[in-house]
PDB file of C-alpha atoms in Angstrom:
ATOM      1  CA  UNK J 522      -8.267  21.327   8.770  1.00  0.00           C
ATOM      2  CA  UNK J 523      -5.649  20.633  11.146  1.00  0.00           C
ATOM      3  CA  UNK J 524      -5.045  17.096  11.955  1.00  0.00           C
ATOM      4  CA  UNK J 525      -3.280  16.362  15.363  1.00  0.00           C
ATOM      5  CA  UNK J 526      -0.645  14.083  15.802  1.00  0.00           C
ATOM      6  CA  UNK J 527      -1.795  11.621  18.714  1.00  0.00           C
ATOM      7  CA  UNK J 528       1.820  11.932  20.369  1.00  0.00           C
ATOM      8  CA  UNK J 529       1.543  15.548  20.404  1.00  0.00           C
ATOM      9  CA  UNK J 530      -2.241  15.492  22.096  1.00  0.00           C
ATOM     10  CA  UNK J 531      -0.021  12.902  24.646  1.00  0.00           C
ATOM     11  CA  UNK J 532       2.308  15.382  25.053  1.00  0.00           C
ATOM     12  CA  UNK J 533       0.229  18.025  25.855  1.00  0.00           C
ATOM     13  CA  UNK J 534      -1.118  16.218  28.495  1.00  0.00           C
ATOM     14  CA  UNK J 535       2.081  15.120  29.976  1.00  0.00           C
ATOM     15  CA  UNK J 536       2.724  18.927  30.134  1.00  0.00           C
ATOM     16  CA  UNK J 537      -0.631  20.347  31.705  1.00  0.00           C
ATOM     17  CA  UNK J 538       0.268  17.599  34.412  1.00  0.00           C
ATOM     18  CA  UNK J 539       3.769  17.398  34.888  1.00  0.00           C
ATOM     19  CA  UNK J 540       4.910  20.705  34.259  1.00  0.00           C
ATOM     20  CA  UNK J 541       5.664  21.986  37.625  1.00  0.00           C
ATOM     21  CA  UNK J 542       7.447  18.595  39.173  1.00  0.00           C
ATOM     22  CA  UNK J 543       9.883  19.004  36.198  1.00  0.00           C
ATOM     23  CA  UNK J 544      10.372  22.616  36.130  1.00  0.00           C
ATOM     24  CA  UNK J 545      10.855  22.155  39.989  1.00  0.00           C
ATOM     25  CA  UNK J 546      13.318  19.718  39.907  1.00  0.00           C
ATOM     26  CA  UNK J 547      15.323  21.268  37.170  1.00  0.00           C
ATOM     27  CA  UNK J 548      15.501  24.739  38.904  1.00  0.00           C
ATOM     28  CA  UNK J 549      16.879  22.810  42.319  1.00  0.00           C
ATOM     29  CA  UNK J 550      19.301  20.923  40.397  1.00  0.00           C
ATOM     30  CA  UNK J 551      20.571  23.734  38.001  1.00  0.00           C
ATOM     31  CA  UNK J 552      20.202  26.733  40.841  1.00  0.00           C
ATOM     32  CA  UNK J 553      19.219  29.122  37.476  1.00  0.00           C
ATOM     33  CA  UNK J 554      16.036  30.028  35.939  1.00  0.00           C
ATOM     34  CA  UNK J 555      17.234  30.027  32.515  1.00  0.00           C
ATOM     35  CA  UNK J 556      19.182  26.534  32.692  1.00  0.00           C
ATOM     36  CA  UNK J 557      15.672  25.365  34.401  1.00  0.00           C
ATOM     37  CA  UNK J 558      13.713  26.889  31.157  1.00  0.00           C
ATOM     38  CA  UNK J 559      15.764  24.921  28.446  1.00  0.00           C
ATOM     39  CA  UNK J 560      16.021  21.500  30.816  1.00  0.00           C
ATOM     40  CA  UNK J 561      12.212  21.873  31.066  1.00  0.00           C
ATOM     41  CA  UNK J 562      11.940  22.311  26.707  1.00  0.00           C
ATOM     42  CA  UNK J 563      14.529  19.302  26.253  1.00  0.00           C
ATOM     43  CA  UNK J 564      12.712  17.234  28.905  1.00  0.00           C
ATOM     44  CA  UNK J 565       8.829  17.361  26.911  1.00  0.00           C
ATOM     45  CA  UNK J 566      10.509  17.377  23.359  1.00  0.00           C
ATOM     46  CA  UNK J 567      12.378  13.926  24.651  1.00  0.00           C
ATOM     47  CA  UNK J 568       9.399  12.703  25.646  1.00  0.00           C
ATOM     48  CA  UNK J 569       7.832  13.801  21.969  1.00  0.00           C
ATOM     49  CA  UNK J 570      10.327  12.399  20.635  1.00  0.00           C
ATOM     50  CA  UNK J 571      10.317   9.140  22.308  1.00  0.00           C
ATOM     51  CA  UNK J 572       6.643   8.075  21.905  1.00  0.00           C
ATOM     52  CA  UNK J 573       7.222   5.709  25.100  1.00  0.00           C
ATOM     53  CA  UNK J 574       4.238   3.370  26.087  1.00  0.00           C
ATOM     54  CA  UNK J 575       4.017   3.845  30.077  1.00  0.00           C
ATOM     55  CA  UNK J 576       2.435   1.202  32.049  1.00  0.00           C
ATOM     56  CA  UNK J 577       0.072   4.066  34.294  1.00  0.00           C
ATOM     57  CA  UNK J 578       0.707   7.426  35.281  1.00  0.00           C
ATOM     58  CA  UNK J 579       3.144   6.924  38.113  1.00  0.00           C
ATOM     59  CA  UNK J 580       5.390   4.974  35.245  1.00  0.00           C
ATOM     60  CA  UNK J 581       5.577   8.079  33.323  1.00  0.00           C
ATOM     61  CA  UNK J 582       6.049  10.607  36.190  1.00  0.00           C
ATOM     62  CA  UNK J 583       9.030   8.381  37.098  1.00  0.00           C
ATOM     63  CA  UNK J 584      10.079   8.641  33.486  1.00  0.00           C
ATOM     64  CA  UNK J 585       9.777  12.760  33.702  1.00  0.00           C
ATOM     65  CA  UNK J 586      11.554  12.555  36.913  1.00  0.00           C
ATOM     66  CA  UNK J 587      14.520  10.388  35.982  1.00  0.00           C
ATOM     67  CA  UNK J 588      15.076  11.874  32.578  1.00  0.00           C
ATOM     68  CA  UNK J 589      14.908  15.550  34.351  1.00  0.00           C
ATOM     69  CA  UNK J 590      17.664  15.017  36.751  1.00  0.00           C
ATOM     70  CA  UNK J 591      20.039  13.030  33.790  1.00  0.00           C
ATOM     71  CA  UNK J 592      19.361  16.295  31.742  1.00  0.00           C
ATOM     72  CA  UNK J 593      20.537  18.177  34.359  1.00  0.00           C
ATOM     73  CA  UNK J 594      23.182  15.943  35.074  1.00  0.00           C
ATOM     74  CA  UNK J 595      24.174  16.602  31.433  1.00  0.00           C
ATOM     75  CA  UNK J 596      23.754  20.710  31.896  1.00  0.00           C
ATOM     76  CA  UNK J 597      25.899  20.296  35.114  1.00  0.00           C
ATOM     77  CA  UNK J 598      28.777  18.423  33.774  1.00  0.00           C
ATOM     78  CA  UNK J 599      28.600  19.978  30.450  1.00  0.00           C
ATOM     79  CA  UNK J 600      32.099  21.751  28.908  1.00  0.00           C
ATOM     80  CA  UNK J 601      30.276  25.430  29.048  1.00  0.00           C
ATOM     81  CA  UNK J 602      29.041  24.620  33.157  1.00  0.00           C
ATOM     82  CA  UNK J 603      32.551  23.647  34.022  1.00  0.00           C
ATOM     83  CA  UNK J 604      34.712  26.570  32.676  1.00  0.00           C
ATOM     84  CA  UNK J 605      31.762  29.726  33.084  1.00  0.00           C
ATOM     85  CA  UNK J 606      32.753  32.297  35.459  1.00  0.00           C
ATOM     86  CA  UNK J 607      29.739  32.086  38.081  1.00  0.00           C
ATOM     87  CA  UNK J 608      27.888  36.302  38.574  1.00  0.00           C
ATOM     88  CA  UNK J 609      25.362  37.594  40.946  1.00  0.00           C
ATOM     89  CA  UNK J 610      22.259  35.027  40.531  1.00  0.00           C
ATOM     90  CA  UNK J 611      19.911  37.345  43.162  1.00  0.00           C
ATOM     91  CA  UNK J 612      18.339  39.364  39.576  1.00  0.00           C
ATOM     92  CA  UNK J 613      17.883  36.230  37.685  1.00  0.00           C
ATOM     93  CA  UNK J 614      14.910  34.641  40.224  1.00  0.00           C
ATOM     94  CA  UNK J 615      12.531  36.704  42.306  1.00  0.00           C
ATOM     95  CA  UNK J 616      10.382  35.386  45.087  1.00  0.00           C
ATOM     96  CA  UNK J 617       7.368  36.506  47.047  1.00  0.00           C
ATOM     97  CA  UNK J 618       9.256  37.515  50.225  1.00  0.00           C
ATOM     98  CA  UNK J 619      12.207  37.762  52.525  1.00  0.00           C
ATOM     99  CA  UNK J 620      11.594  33.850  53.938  1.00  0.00           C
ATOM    100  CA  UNK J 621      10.655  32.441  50.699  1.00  0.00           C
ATOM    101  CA  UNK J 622      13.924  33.483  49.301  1.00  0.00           C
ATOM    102  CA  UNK J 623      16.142  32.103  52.720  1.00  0.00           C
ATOM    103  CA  UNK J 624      14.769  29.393  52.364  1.00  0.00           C
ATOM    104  CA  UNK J 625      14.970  28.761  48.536  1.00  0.00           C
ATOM    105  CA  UNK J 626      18.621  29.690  48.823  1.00  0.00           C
ATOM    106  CA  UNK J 627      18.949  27.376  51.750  1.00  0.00           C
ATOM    107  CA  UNK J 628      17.753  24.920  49.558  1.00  0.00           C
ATOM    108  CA  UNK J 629      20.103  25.063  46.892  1.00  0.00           C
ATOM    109  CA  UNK J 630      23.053  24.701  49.233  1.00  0.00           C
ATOM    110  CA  UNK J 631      22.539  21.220  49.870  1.00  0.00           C
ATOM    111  CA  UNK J 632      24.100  18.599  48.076  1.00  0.00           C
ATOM    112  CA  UNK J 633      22.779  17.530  44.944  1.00  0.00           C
ATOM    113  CA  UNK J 634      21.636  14.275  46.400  1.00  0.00           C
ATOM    114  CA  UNK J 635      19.586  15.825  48.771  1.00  0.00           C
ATOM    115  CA  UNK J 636      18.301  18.286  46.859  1.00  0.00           C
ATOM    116  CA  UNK J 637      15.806  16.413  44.857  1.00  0.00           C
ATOM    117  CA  UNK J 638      14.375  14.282  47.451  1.00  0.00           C
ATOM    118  CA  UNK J 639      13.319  17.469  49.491  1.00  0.00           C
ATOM    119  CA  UNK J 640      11.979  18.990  46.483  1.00  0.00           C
ATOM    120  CA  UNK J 641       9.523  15.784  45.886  1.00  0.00           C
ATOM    121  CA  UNK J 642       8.832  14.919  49.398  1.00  0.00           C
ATOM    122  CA  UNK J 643       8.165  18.957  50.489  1.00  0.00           C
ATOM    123  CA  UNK J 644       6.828  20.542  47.632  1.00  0.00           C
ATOM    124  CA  UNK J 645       5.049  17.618  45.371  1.00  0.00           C
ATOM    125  CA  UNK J 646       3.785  15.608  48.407  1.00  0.00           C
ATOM    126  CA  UNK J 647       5.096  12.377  46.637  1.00  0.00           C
ATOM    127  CA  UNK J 648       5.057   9.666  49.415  1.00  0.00           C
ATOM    128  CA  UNK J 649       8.641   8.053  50.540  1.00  0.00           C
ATOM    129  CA  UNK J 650       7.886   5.127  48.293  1.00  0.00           C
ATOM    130  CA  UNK J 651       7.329   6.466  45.517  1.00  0.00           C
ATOM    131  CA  UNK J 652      10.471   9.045  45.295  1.00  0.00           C
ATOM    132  CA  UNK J 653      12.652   5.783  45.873  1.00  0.00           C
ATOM    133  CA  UNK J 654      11.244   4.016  43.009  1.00  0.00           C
ATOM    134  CA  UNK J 655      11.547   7.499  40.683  1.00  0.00           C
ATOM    135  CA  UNK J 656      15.195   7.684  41.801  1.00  0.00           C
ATOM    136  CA  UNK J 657      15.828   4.000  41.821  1.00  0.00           C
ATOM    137  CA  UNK J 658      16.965   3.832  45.284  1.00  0.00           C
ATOM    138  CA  UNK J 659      15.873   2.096  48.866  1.00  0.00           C
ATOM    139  CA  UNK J 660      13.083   4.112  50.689  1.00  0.00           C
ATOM    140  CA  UNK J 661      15.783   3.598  53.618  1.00  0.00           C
ATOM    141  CA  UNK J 662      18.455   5.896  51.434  1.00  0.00           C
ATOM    142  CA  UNK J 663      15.570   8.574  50.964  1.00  0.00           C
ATOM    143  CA  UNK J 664      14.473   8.774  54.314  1.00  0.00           C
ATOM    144  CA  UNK J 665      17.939   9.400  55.461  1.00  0.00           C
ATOM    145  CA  UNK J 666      18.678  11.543  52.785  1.00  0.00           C
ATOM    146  CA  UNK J 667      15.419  13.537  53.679  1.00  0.00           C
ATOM    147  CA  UNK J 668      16.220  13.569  57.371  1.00  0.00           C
ATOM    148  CA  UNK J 669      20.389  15.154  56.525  1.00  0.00           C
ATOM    149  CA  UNK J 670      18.849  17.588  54.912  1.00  0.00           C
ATOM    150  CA  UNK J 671      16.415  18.842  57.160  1.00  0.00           C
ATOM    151  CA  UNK J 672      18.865  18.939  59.606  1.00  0.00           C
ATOM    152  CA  UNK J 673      21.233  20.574  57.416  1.00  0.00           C
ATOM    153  CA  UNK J 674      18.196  23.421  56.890  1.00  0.00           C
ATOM    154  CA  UNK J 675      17.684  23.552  60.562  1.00  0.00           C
ATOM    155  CA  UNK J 676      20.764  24.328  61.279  1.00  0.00           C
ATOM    156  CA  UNK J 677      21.559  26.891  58.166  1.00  0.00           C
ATOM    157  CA  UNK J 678      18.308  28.617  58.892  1.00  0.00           C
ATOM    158  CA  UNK J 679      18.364  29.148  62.631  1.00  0.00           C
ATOM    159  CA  UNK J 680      21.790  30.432  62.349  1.00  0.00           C
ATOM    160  CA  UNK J 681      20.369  32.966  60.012  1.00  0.00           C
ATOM    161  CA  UNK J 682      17.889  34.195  62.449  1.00  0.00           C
ATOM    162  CA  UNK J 683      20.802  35.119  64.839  1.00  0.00           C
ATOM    163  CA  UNK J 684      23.252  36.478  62.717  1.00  0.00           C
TER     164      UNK J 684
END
């Protein structure tokens, strides 16, 4: 008979409804499928290890949120990250088509601050609001964030289109 640790049936549950917003986040922040894969591992084994008592669910997607991007702070700013010689990235993530991939790589250009709030406003549907709160900042700094980096997209994508 195997008897289930209670933290690990939490866990599990955490992951069959988080998994995408974290692995999402960690491949815009980290730009590399493999860094993404062992943020997303450290991320649900922190949370494991943790055994953190969250106040509802948006509490603990915040938690999953903030702890992502300081993990990938970490991988960023990390000895190995600083001093690697950077290769050809194009083999390491495939995409479903021509646009997809523009637009993915367009996406990764932007500054790291700006790269996150697109990701949660564009891609998880989280409302203004509640991307402030997960990244403990003013829903005024979001929205402008959000609203540089569309225009930094605009422009980076229409000038693809007539290149």
């Amino acid at each position: 008979m195997q008897i289930i640790n209670p933290n690990e049936e939490k866990t599990m549950k955490a992951i069959e409804q988080h998994a995408q917003l974290v692995y999402g986040i960690a491949l815009t922040q980290l730009k590399q499928k493999h860094y993404a894969d062992d943020v997303y591992q450290d991320v649900f084994l922190t949370y494991f290890d943790k055994e953190i008592e969250f106040n509802d669910g948006e509490h603990e997607k915040a938690w999953l949120i903030r702890t992502t991007i300081n993990i990938c702070k970490r991988y960023n700013y990390s000895p190995w990250q600083v001093r690697r010689e950077s290769f050809d990235e194009s083999s390491c993530f495939e995409l479903q088509d021509q646009e997809e991939t523009r637009v993915f790589y367009a996406v990764r250009e932007l500054k790291a601050s700006y790269r996150v709030p697109i990701y949660l406003r564009y891609f998880e549907n989280m409302p203004i609001e509640e991307i402030a709160a997960s990244l403990e900042l003013k829903p005024a700094t979001v929205r402008k964030r959000l609203s540089r980096a569309r225009a930094y997209l605009k422009e980076k994508l229409e000038c693809d289109y007539f290149e």
